[in-house]
Coordinates of C-alpha atoms and ligand atoms in Angstrom, one line a residue:
Chain A
M10 CA 126.5 75.9 -51.3
D11 CA 124.8 75.4 -48.0
K12 CA 123.8 71.9 -46.8
R13 CA 120.1 72.6 -47.2
N14 CA 120.6 73.3 -50.8
E15 CA 122.9 70.3 -51.4
A16 CA 120.3 68.1 -49.8
L17 CA 117.5 69.4 -51.9
I18 CA 119.5 69.0 -55.1
D19 CA 120.4 65.4 -54.2
L20 CA 116.8 64.6 -53.6
L21 CA 115.7 66.1 -57.0
Y22 CA 118.4 64.0 -58.7
Q23 CA 117.0 60.9 -57.0
C24 CA 113.6 61.6 -58.4
A25 CA 114.8 62.6 -61.9
D26 CA 117.2 59.8 -62.3
D27 CA 114.7 57.2 -61.1
D28 CA 112.1 58.3 -63.7
L29 CA 114.8 58.6 -66.4
L30 CA 116.0 55.0 -65.9
V31 CA 112.5 53.6 -65.7
S32 CA 111.5 55.4 -68.9
F33 CA 114.8 54.4 -70.6
R34 CA 114.1 50.7 -69.9
G35 CA 110.5 51.2 -71.0
S36 CA 111.7 52.8 -74.3
E37 CA 113.7 49.6 -75.0
W38 CA 110.5 47.6 -74.7
L39 CA 108.7 49.7 -77.4
G40 CA 107.4 47.4 -80.2
L41 CA 108.2 44.2 -78.2
A42 CA 105.4 43.8 -75.7
P43 CA 103.3 40.6 -75.6
H44 CA 100.5 42.2 -77.7
I45 CA 100.0 45.4 -79.5
E46 CA 97.5 46.9 -76.9
A47 CA 100.1 46.4 -74.2
D48 CA 102.7 48.0 -76.4
V49 CA 100.7 51.1 -76.9
A50 CA 99.7 51.4 -73.2
F51 CA 103.3 50.7 -71.9
S52 CA 104.6 53.3 -74.3
S53 CA 102.1 56.0 -73.0
I54 CA 103.3 55.2 -69.4
T55 CA 106.9 55.4 -70.5
Q56 CA 106.4 58.8 -72.2
N57 CA 104.6 60.2 -69.2
T58 CA 107.4 58.9 -66.9
M59 CA 110.1 60.5 -69.1
G60 CA 108.0 63.7 -68.9
H61 CA 108.2 63.4 -65.1
A62 CA 112.0 63.1 -65.3
V63 CA 111.9 66.3 -67.4
Y64 CA 109.9 68.1 -64.6
F65 CA 112.5 67.1 -62.0
Y66 CA 115.5 68.0 -64.2
R67 CA 113.8 71.4 -64.8
L68 CA 113.6 72.0 -61.1
L69 CA 117.4 71.3 -61.0
Q70 CA 118.0 73.6 -63.9
E71 CA 116.2 76.3 -62.0
L72 CA 118.5 75.7 -59.1
G73 CA 121.5 76.4 -61.4
E74 CA 122.5 72.8 -62.1
G75 CA 122.5 73.2 -65.9
D76 CA 120.4 72.4 -68.9
V77 CA 118.1 69.4 -68.7
D78 CA 119.7 67.6 -71.5
V79 CA 123.2 68.0 -70.0
L80 CA 121.8 66.6 -66.8
A81 CA 120.2 63.6 -68.5
H82 CA 123.0 62.8 -70.9
E83 CA 126.3 63.9 -69.5
R84 CA 126.5 63.0 -65.9
P85 CA 128.7 59.9 -65.3
A86 CA 127.4 56.9 -63.4
V87 CA 128.9 57.9 -60.1
K88 CA 126.8 61.1 -60.1
R89 CA 123.6 59.3 -60.8
R90 CA 121.2 58.9 -57.9
N91 CA 118.7 56.4 -59.2
A92 CA 117.9 53.2 -57.3
V93 CA 119.9 50.2 -58.6
Y94 CA 116.9 48.0 -59.2
L95 CA 115.6 50.5 -61.8
E96 CA 118.8 50.3 -63.9
K97 CA 118.6 46.6 -64.2
R98 CA 118.5 45.3 -67.8
N99 CA 115.1 44.2 -69.2
G100 CA 116.4 40.6 -69.6
D101 CA 119.0 39.2 -71.9
G102 CA 120.1 40.5 -75.3
Q103 CA 120.0 43.9 -76.9
Y104 CA 116.8 45.7 -77.7
D105 CA 117.6 46.1 -81.4
E106 CA 119.2 42.7 -82.1
D107 CA 118.0 39.9 -79.8
P108 CA 115.6 41.2 -77.2
Y109 CA 115.1 38.3 -74.9
F110 CA 113.3 40.6 -72.5
D111 CA 111.3 39.3 -69.6
W112 CA 107.7 40.6 -69.2
A113 CA 107.6 39.3 -65.6
L114 CA 110.4 41.7 -64.8
A115 CA 108.6 44.6 -66.6
V116 CA 105.4 43.9 -64.6
V117 CA 107.0 43.4 -61.2
R118 CA 109.3 46.4 -61.6
G119 CA 106.5 48.5 -63.0
Y120 CA 104.3 47.6 -60.1
F121 CA 106.9 48.0 -57.3
Y122 CA 108.1 51.2 -58.6
E123 CA 104.8 52.9 -59.3
T124 CA 103.5 51.8 -55.9
Y125 CA 106.4 53.4 -54.2
K126 CA 106.3 56.5 -56.4
R127 CA 102.7 57.1 -55.5
V128 CA 103.5 56.9 -51.7
K129 CA 106.4 59.2 -52.2
L130 CA 104.6 61.8 -54.4
I131 CA 101.7 62.0 -52.0
S132 CA 104.1 62.8 -49.2
F133 CA 105.8 65.4 -51.4
T134 CA 102.5 67.3 -51.8
N135 CA 103.2 68.8 -48.3
S136 CA 106.9 69.3 -48.9
S137 CA 108.2 72.6 -47.6
Y138 CA 109.9 73.1 -50.9
E139 CA 107.0 74.6 -52.9
P140 CA 108.1 73.7 -56.4
L141 CA 108.4 70.0 -55.4
A142 CA 104.9 70.0 -53.9
T143 CA 103.6 71.6 -57.1
C144 CA 105.4 69.1 -59.3
A145 CA 104.0 66.1 -57.3
K146 CA 100.5 67.5 -57.6
R147 CA 101.0 67.7 -61.4
I148 CA 102.2 64.2 -61.7
L149 CA 99.9 62.4 -59.3
P150 CA 96.7 62.3 -61.5
E151 CA 98.3 60.5 -64.4
Q152 CA 100.5 58.4 -62.3
R153 CA 97.4 56.8 -60.9
Y154 CA 96.8 55.1 -64.2
H155 CA 100.4 53.8 -64.4
L156 CA 100.0 52.1 -61.1
A157 CA 96.5 50.7 -62.0
Y158 CA 97.9 49.3 -65.2
W159 CA 100.7 47.3 -63.6
E160 CA 98.5 46.3 -60.7
E161 CA 96.1 44.7 -63.2
W162 CA 99.0 42.8 -64.8
M163 CA 100.2 41.6 -61.4
K164 CA 96.8 40.4 -60.5
Q165 CA 96.2 38.6 -63.8
L166 CA 99.5 36.9 -64.0
Q167 CA 99.4 35.9 -60.3
Q168 CA 96.2 34.0 -60.8
S169 CA 97.0 32.3 -64.1
S170 CA 99.3 29.6 -65.4
P171 CA 101.9 27.9 -63.1
T172 CA 104.6 29.3 -65.4
A173 CA 103.4 32.8 -65.0
K174 CA 103.0 32.5 -61.2
E175 CA 106.5 31.1 -61.0
K176 CA 108.0 33.8 -63.2
I177 CA 106.4 36.5 -61.2
R178 CA 107.4 34.9 -57.9
T179 CA 111.1 34.7 -59.0
R180 CA 111.0 38.4 -60.1
I181 CA 109.5 39.4 -56.7
E182 CA 112.3 37.6 -54.9
E183 CA 114.8 39.5 -57.1
A184 CA 113.1 42.8 -56.5
W185 CA 113.3 42.1 -52.8
S186 CA 117.0 41.6 -52.9
L187 CA 117.7 44.7 -54.9
S188 CA 115.3 47.5 -53.9
L189 CA 116.2 48.7 -50.4
D190 CA 117.9 51.8 -51.8
L191 CA 114.6 52.7 -53.6
V192 CA 113.2 53.7 -50.2
D193 CA 116.5 55.4 -49.1
F194 CA 117.0 59.1 -49.3
G195 CA 120.8 59.0 -49.4
Q196 CA 123.4 60.9 -47.3
Y197 CA 121.3 64.0 -46.7
E198 CA 118.3 62.2 -45.3
Q199 CA 118.4 63.9 -41.9
T200 CA 118.7 67.4 -43.4
L201 CA 115.8 66.6 -45.8
L202 CA 113.7 65.6 -42.9
I203 CA 114.6 68.5 -40.7
E204 CA 113.9 71.0 -43.5
G205 CA 110.5 69.4 -44.1
Y206 CA 111.4 68.6 -47.7
I207 CA 110.3 65.0 -47.1
N208 CA 108.2 63.1 -44.6
D209 CA 109.7 60.4 -42.4
P210 CA 111.3 57.8 -44.7
N211 CA 110.5 54.9 -42.4
E212 CA 106.8 55.8 -42.5
L213 CA 107.0 55.9 -46.3
K214 CA 108.7 52.6 -46.4
Q215 CA 106.0 51.0 -44.1
Q216 CA 103.2 52.5 -46.2
W217 CA 104.8 51.0 -49.4
L218 CA 105.3 47.6 -47.8
S219 CA 101.8 47.4 -46.5
E220 CA 100.4 48.5 -49.9
L221 CA 102.4 45.7 -51.5
Q222 CA 101.2 43.2 -48.8
S223 CA 97.6 44.1 -49.4
K224 CA 97.8 43.4 -53.1
V225 CA 100.5 40.9 -53.8
K226 CA 100.7 37.2 -53.1
D227 CA 104.0 35.4 -52.2
L228 CA 105.7 38.5 -50.8
P229 CA 109.0 37.5 -49.0
T230 CA 108.9 37.8 -45.2
R231 CA 112.6 38.7 -44.9
P232 CA 113.7 42.4 -44.8
L233 CA 114.4 44.3 -48.1
E234 CA 118.0 44.1 -49.3
Q235 CA 120.3 45.8 -51.7
V236 CA 123.5 45.0 -53.5
K237 CA 124.5 48.6 -53.9
N238 CA 123.1 51.9 -52.9
G239 CA 122.3 54.0 -56.0
R240 CA 121.5 57.0 -53.8
N241 CA 125.2 57.2 -53.0
G242 CA 126.2 56.8 -56.6
E243 CA 127.0 53.1 -56.4
H244 CA 125.8 51.4 -59.6
T245 CA 126.1 48.3 -61.7
K246 CA 127.5 47.9 -65.2
D247 CA 123.9 47.9 -66.4
L248 CA 123.8 51.6 -65.7
D249 CA 127.0 52.2 -67.7
E250 CA 125.5 50.4 -70.7
A251 CA 122.3 52.3 -70.4
L252 CA 124.1 55.7 -70.2
T253 CA 126.3 54.8 -73.2
T254 CA 123.1 54.0 -75.3
L255 CA 121.0 56.9 -74.2
S256 CA 123.8 59.4 -74.9
E257 CA 125.2 57.8 -78.0
V258 CA 124.0 60.4 -80.5
Y259 CA 124.2 63.3 -78.0
R260 CA 127.8 62.6 -77.3
T261 CA 128.8 62.9 -81.0
D262 CA 128.3 66.7 -80.4
P263 CA 127.1 67.8 -77.0
V264 CA 126.9 71.5 -78.0
A265 CA 125.1 71.0 -81.4
Q266 CA 121.4 71.7 -81.7
W267 CA 119.7 68.4 -82.4
Chain B
M560 CA 99.5 52.8 -97.7
Y561 CA 102.4 50.4 -97.5
H562 CA 101.6 48.5 -100.7
Y563 CA 101.8 48.9 -104.4
L564 CA 99.8 47.7 -107.4
E565 CA 100.8 44.1 -107.8
H566 CA 99.6 43.7 -111.3
Q567 CA 98.1 40.4 -110.3
K568 CA 95.7 38.2 -112.2
G569 CA 92.0 38.5 -111.5
S570 CA 90.7 35.2 -110.2
K571 CA 87.9 33.9 -112.4
T572 CA 84.8 34.6 -110.3
N573 CA 82.2 32.0 -109.8
E574 CA 80.0 34.5 -108.1
D575 CA 76.3 34.7 -108.4
P576 CA 75.9 37.1 -111.4
I577 CA 73.1 39.1 -109.9
L578 CA 74.8 39.6 -106.5
Y579 CA 78.0 40.5 -108.4
D580 CA 76.3 43.0 -110.6
N581 CA 74.6 44.6 -107.6
F582 CA 77.9 44.8 -105.9
M583 CA 79.6 46.4 -108.8
Q584 CA 76.7 48.8 -109.1
R585 CA 77.3 49.8 -105.4
I586 CA 81.0 50.3 -106.2
E587 CA 80.3 52.5 -109.1
N588 CA 77.8 54.5 -107.1
G589 CA 80.5 55.2 -104.6
D590 CA 78.8 53.3 -101.8
K591 CA 80.8 52.1 -98.9
I592 CA 81.0 48.3 -98.4
E593 CA 80.8 47.2 -94.8
A594 CA 82.3 44.1 -93.2
N595 CA 79.1 42.1 -93.1
D596 CA 77.9 43.0 -96.6
W597 CA 78.0 40.5 -99.4
M598 CA 81.2 40.8 -101.4
P599 CA 82.9 38.8 -104.1
A600 CA 85.7 36.5 -103.0
E601 CA 88.1 38.4 -105.2
Y602 CA 87.3 41.7 -103.4
R603 CA 87.6 40.1 -100.0
D604 CA 90.9 38.4 -100.9
T605 CA 92.4 41.5 -102.4
L606 CA 91.5 43.5 -99.3
I607 CA 92.9 40.9 -97.0
K608 CA 96.1 40.9 -98.8
L609 CA 96.3 44.7 -99.1
I610 CA 95.3 45.6 -95.5
S611 CA 97.3 42.8 -93.9
M612 CA 100.4 43.9 -95.7
H613 CA 99.6 47.5 -94.7
G614 CA 99.0 46.6 -91.0
I615 CA 102.0 44.3 -90.7
S616 CA 104.2 46.9 -92.4
E617 CA 103.2 49.5 -89.7
I618 CA 104.3 47.0 -87.1
M619 CA 107.6 46.1 -88.9
G620 CA 108.0 49.7 -89.7
A621 CA 108.1 50.6 -86.0
L622 CA 111.4 48.7 -85.8
P623 CA 113.8 50.8 -87.9
E624 CA 112.9 54.0 -86.0
K625 CA 112.6 52.2 -82.7
E626 CA 116.3 51.4 -83.0
W627 CA 116.9 55.1 -82.4
V628 CA 114.3 55.7 -79.7
P629 CA 116.5 55.0 -76.7
K630 CA 119.4 56.9 -78.4
A631 CA 117.6 60.0 -79.6
P632 CA 119.8 63.0 -78.8
S633 CA 117.6 65.0 -76.4
L634 CA 114.8 64.3 -74.0
E635 CA 112.4 66.1 -76.3
R636 CA 113.5 64.1 -79.3
K637 CA 113.3 60.9 -77.3
L638 CA 109.7 61.7 -76.3
A639 CA 108.7 62.7 -79.9
I640 CA 110.1 59.7 -81.6
M641 CA 108.6 57.4 -78.9
A642 CA 105.2 58.9 -79.5
K643 CA 105.6 58.5 -83.2
V644 CA 106.6 54.8 -83.1
Q645 CA 103.7 54.2 -80.7
D646 CA 101.4 55.7 -83.3
E647 CA 102.7 53.3 -85.9
M648 CA 102.0 50.3 -83.5
G649 CA 98.5 51.8 -83.1
H650 CA 98.1 51.9 -86.9
G651 CA 99.1 48.3 -87.0
Q652 CA 96.6 47.4 -84.4
L653 CA 93.8 49.3 -86.1
L654 CA 94.5 47.7 -89.5
L655 CA 94.9 44.2 -88.2
R656 CA 91.5 44.5 -86.6
V657 CA 90.1 45.5 -90.0
T658 CA 91.8 42.5 -91.6
E659 CA 90.6 40.1 -88.8
D660 CA 87.0 41.0 -89.6
L661 CA 87.6 40.2 -93.3
M662 CA 89.3 36.9 -92.5
K663 CA 86.6 35.7 -90.1
P664 CA 84.8 33.6 -92.8
Y665 CA 88.1 31.8 -93.3
G666 CA 88.6 31.2 -89.6
R667 CA 91.8 33.1 -89.4
N668 CA 93.0 35.7 -86.9
R669 CA 95.8 38.0 -85.9
Q670 CA 97.9 35.2 -84.6
H671 CA 97.8 33.6 -88.1
L672 CA 99.0 36.9 -89.6
M673 CA 101.9 37.0 -87.2
E674 CA 102.8 33.5 -88.1
D675 CA 102.6 34.3 -91.8
L676 CA 104.9 37.2 -91.3
L677 CA 107.5 35.0 -89.5
S678 CA 107.3 32.3 -92.0
G679 CA 107.7 34.7 -94.9
R680 CA 104.3 34.2 -96.4
L681 CA 103.1 37.7 -95.5
K682 CA 105.4 40.5 -96.9
F683 CA 106.2 43.8 -95.4
H684 CA 107.0 47.0 -97.3
N685 CA 110.4 47.4 -98.9
V686 CA 111.5 50.5 -97.0
F687 CA 111.4 48.6 -93.7
H688 CA 114.0 46.1 -94.8
M689 CA 116.7 48.8 -94.9
P690 CA 119.2 49.7 -92.1
T691 CA 119.0 52.9 -90.1
K692 CA 122.7 53.7 -89.7
T693 CA 122.6 57.2 -88.1
W694 CA 120.2 59.5 -86.3
A695 CA 119.7 61.3 -89.7
D696 CA 118.0 58.0 -90.9
A697 CA 115.5 58.3 -88.1
G698 CA 114.6 61.8 -89.4
M699 CA 114.6 60.6 -93.0
V700 CA 112.1 57.9 -92.3
G701 CA 109.8 60.3 -90.6
W702 CA 110.2 63.0 -93.3
L703 CA 110.2 61.1 -96.6
V704 CA 109.0 57.6 -95.8
D705 CA 106.0 59.0 -93.9
G706 CA 105.8 61.7 -96.6
A707 CA 105.5 59.0 -99.2
A708 CA 103.0 57.1 -97.1
I709 CA 100.8 60.2 -96.9
I710 CA 100.8 60.5 -100.8
S711 CA 100.0 56.8 -101.1
Q712 CA 97.2 56.8 -98.6
T713 CA 95.6 60.0 -99.7
N714 CA 95.1 58.0 -102.9
M715 CA 92.8 55.6 -100.9
L716 CA 91.0 58.0 -98.6
D717 CA 87.9 57.3 -100.6
A718 CA 88.4 53.5 -100.8
S719 CA 85.2 51.5 -101.3
Y720 CA 85.7 49.4 -98.2
G721 CA 84.2 51.4 -95.4
P722 CA 86.2 50.0 -92.4
Y723 CA 89.5 50.5 -94.3
Q724 CA 88.6 54.0 -95.5
R725 CA 87.7 55.1 -92.0
A726 CA 90.9 53.7 -90.5
L727 CA 92.8 55.6 -93.2
Q728 CA 91.1 58.8 -92.3
R729 CA 92.4 58.5 -88.8
I730 CA 95.8 57.2 -89.7
C731 CA 96.2 60.1 -92.2
K732 CA 95.7 62.7 -89.6
E733 CA 98.5 61.2 -87.5
E734 CA 100.8 60.8 -90.4
V735 CA 100.8 64.5 -91.0
F736 CA 102.3 64.9 -87.5
H737 CA 104.8 62.2 -88.3
A738 CA 106.0 64.0 -91.4
Q739 CA 106.3 67.2 -89.3
H740 CA 108.3 65.3 -86.7
G741 CA 110.6 64.0 -89.3
E742 CA 111.0 67.4 -91.0
S743 CA 111.9 68.9 -87.7
I744 CA 114.7 66.5 -87.2
I745 CA 115.9 67.1 -90.8
M746 CA 115.7 70.9 -90.4
A747 CA 117.8 70.8 -87.2
L748 CA 120.5 68.7 -89.1
A749 CA 120.3 70.9 -92.2
E750 CA 120.9 74.0 -90.1
G751 CA 123.4 72.3 -87.9
T752 CA 127.1 71.6 -88.0
E753 CA 129.1 70.4 -90.9
D754 CA 129.0 66.9 -89.5
Q755 CA 125.3 67.0 -89.1
R756 CA 124.8 68.1 -92.7
K757 CA 127.1 65.4 -93.7
I758 CA 125.1 62.6 -92.1
L759 CA 121.9 64.1 -93.5
Q760 CA 123.2 64.1 -97.1
D761 CA 124.6 60.6 -96.6
S762 CA 121.3 59.4 -95.3
L763 CA 119.4 60.8 -98.3
N764 CA 121.9 59.2 -100.6
R765 CA 121.3 55.8 -99.0
W766 CA 117.6 56.1 -98.8
W767 CA 117.0 57.4 -102.3
P768 CA 116.6 54.1 -104.2
S769 CA 114.2 52.8 -101.5
L770 CA 112.2 55.9 -101.7
L771 CA 111.8 55.5 -105.5
M772 CA 110.9 51.9 -105.0
F773 CA 108.4 52.9 -102.3
F774 CA 105.4 53.1 -104.8
G775 CA 106.3 49.9 -106.6
P776 CA 107.3 49.4 -110.3
A777 CA 105.7 51.6 -112.9
S778 CA 104.5 48.8 -115.2
A779 CA 103.8 45.2 -115.1
E780 CA 106.7 44.4 -117.4
T781 CA 109.1 45.4 -114.6
T782 CA 108.1 42.5 -112.3
G783 CA 107.3 40.1 -115.1
S784 CA 103.6 39.7 -114.6
S785 CA 100.9 41.4 -116.7
K786 CA 97.6 41.3 -115.0
Q787 CA 94.7 43.6 -114.4
E788 CA 94.6 46.2 -111.7
I789 CA 92.1 44.8 -109.3
T790 CA 92.4 47.5 -106.7
I791 CA 91.5 50.1 -109.3
K792 CA 88.6 48.1 -110.7
Y793 CA 87.1 47.9 -107.2
N794 CA 87.7 51.5 -106.5
I795 CA 90.0 50.7 -103.6
R796 CA 92.7 53.1 -105.0
K797 CA 92.7 55.6 -107.8
S798 CA 96.2 56.3 -109.1
T799 CA 98.8 54.1 -110.5
N800 CA 102.2 53.5 -108.9
E801 CA 103.9 55.9 -111.3
E802 CA 101.4 58.6 -110.7
L803 CA 102.0 58.4 -107.0
R804 CA 105.7 58.5 -107.5
Q805 CA 105.4 61.6 -109.6
A806 CA 103.2 63.3 -107.0
F807 CA 105.9 62.4 -104.4
L808 CA 108.6 64.0 -106.5
D809 CA 106.4 67.0 -107.2
K810 CA 106.0 67.6 -103.5
Y811 CA 109.4 66.8 -102.2
M812 CA 112.0 67.6 -104.8
P813 CA 111.6 71.3 -104.3
R814 CA 112.0 70.8 -100.5
V815 CA 115.1 68.7 -101.0
F816 CA 116.7 71.3 -103.1
S817 CA 115.7 74.2 -100.9
L818 CA 117.5 72.5 -98.0
G819 CA 120.6 72.5 -100.1
L820 CA 120.5 68.7 -100.4
T821 CA 121.1 66.7 -103.6
V822 CA 119.8 63.3 -104.7
P823 CA 122.3 60.7 -106.0
D824 CA 120.9 60.8 -109.6
E825 CA 122.4 63.3 -112.1
T826 CA 119.6 62.7 -114.6
M827 CA 116.9 63.9 -112.2
H828 CA 115.0 66.8 -113.6
Y829 CA 111.5 68.0 -114.4
D830 CA 110.7 67.8 -118.0
D831 CA 108.4 70.7 -119.0
V832 CA 107.2 69.1 -122.2
Q833 CA 106.3 65.7 -120.8
E834 CA 105.2 67.4 -117.5
K835 CA 106.9 64.8 -115.4
W836 CA 110.0 64.1 -113.4
I837 CA 112.7 62.2 -115.3
Y838 CA 114.8 60.0 -113.0
Q839 CA 117.0 56.9 -113.2
Q840 CA 115.1 53.7 -112.4
P841 CA 116.2 52.0 -109.2
D842 CA 117.3 48.4 -109.4
W843 CA 114.0 46.6 -109.6
N844 CA 115.7 43.2 -109.3
E845 CA 116.9 44.3 -106.0
F846 CA 113.4 45.4 -105.1
K847 CA 112.2 41.9 -105.8
L848 CA 114.9 40.4 -103.6
I849 CA 114.1 42.9 -100.8
I850 CA 110.4 42.1 -100.6
Q851 CA 111.3 38.4 -100.6
N852 CA 112.9 39.1 -97.2
K853 CA 116.4 39.2 -98.8
G854 CA 117.0 42.9 -98.0
P855 CA 119.9 44.1 -95.8
R856 CA 117.9 44.1 -92.6
S857 CA 115.0 41.7 -93.4
K858 CA 116.3 38.8 -91.5
A859 CA 117.5 40.8 -88.5
R860 CA 114.1 42.6 -88.1
L861 CA 112.2 39.4 -88.5
K862 CA 114.4 37.8 -85.9
V863 CA 113.6 40.6 -83.5
R864 CA 109.9 40.1 -84.2
E865 CA 110.3 36.4 -83.8
I866 CA 112.1 36.6 -80.5
A867 CA 109.5 39.1 -79.1
Y868 CA 106.8 36.7 -80.3
S869 CA 108.1 33.4 -78.9
N870 CA 109.7 34.9 -75.8
N871 CA 106.3 36.3 -74.8
S872 CA 104.3 33.3 -75.6
W873 CA 104.0 32.4 -71.9
V874 CA 102.2 35.7 -71.3
R875 CA 99.6 35.0 -74.0
E876 CA 99.1 31.5 -72.6
A877 CA 98.8 33.0 -69.1
L878 CA 96.2 35.5 -70.3
A879 CA 94.2 32.8 -71.9
V880 CA 94.2 30.9 -68.6
A881 CA 93.3 34.0 -66.6
G882 CA 90.4 34.5 -69.1
G883 CA 89.8 38.1 -68.1
D884 CA 90.1 41.1 -70.3
R885 CA 93.7 41.4 -71.2
P886 CA 95.3 44.4 -69.5
Ligands
FE2_1301 FE1 101.6 54.7 -89.8
FE2_1302 FE1 103.7 57.3 -89.8

């Protein structure tokens, strides 16, 4: 495989795996949101986002990487390209037994992720890889609502009770320490740029940060950090647990029709 | 849809006889009663009990299937079951709103219902106290529990209370998709590998008593109370528990058999003379225990609900402070 192709495939895995992990964490929240209206809205966002993961996995399937369900369920953690912040558990406890999930994490992560995703998708609309540009154009209209939804939550919680402000502030700090790899394009960045598959990553990062600065209070002034780089297949045990859960039934018989 | 005739005693009404007679006349004429119309306390209280149990059962009913949402065996199944569970939450929302309007004169709201659920005062339907042990159970709930719900709610599609009747019309449309979703999971397993067929049959065996119990006991003697059927008197529902169970068996037994499945009851057959299904009664004592939150998963599911409720209380408080429309 030539380097161009390798780079492209790596990029598509980043996009697909990001959306898969975000929607997996969202699916764990189902039925547990602070009120029923939020539950229904969050679930719509989660379904759309999982749908986006499917689009990206399909592009990979077309490039000969294998069936979408194989790609979503069988790849080990070291092959996954999602950003580490996105695999982080929703809080403490298990979703079906003792879900001590933190809504502040859901809101901050939802807002940070969707803000970046929007910047990234807009840049993809002029990607030299036509199918990626088409895919971005398909996703963008509904993604607008996802961003608007989390933005509204951020706004409301940042101007309410001292508890809420503090919880949001803590989760922003945490996001800051974990999400540098979100704006990374991994080992093939140069090739991706030269081939015109992506726009300048530094520009995207700056666009993202200035978008956050214009909307969010208490943003840290230090540079973004990361503990591991998910774009290189470095992950935490949270991802291992997520993969075990999401493939539990699938693994009982990967070739069966389900 | 998630309730049964409770054979309860009609409270002696101290209502104004003229208003009451007018009201009953409207019921008999098939008029729809609206939230702000005059209604006897007995009617209001019956509706509150019925619709709050229905609504809260939708919300508790989301949990057994939700346990399988992150685990569903393909992306397509993950999406479908997520959409289905989301619908159930939506049904809960719709019904709790209808209940809230009815409770307004009593100064009670949704928060009170949630607290009643957690304290055990408000019951949820027997099927949702049961464990879902395998993926086949996720299909079984969609196929036969939602299938039973369709039978039971069709029975109330003409209910005299307008807001409930309209909510049911909408819910019913979605339930048809739920049953199809469940059937699709079941079909894949039935046509699948030996192991897939095995978990399917095993699931039906385990769910069978709960499905028979779904419609409630046939007669008052079973539960030890003998009272008049208020919901029928007020034209909220039409058929009895047993009539609904027979309709369920009419519809689903042929499908069960055509998939090559069996039910764990050797006496089960259709009697041509009596024109009804003969089946072995489930253990109604167990039923009573289950609906008193003493079923196998009652405590665990209430605990999940309780954690979600208390753990998110800071959000509800924050929204009250922010004062805007909640997102
Ligand atoms: Fe429902
Ligand atoms: Fe349903």
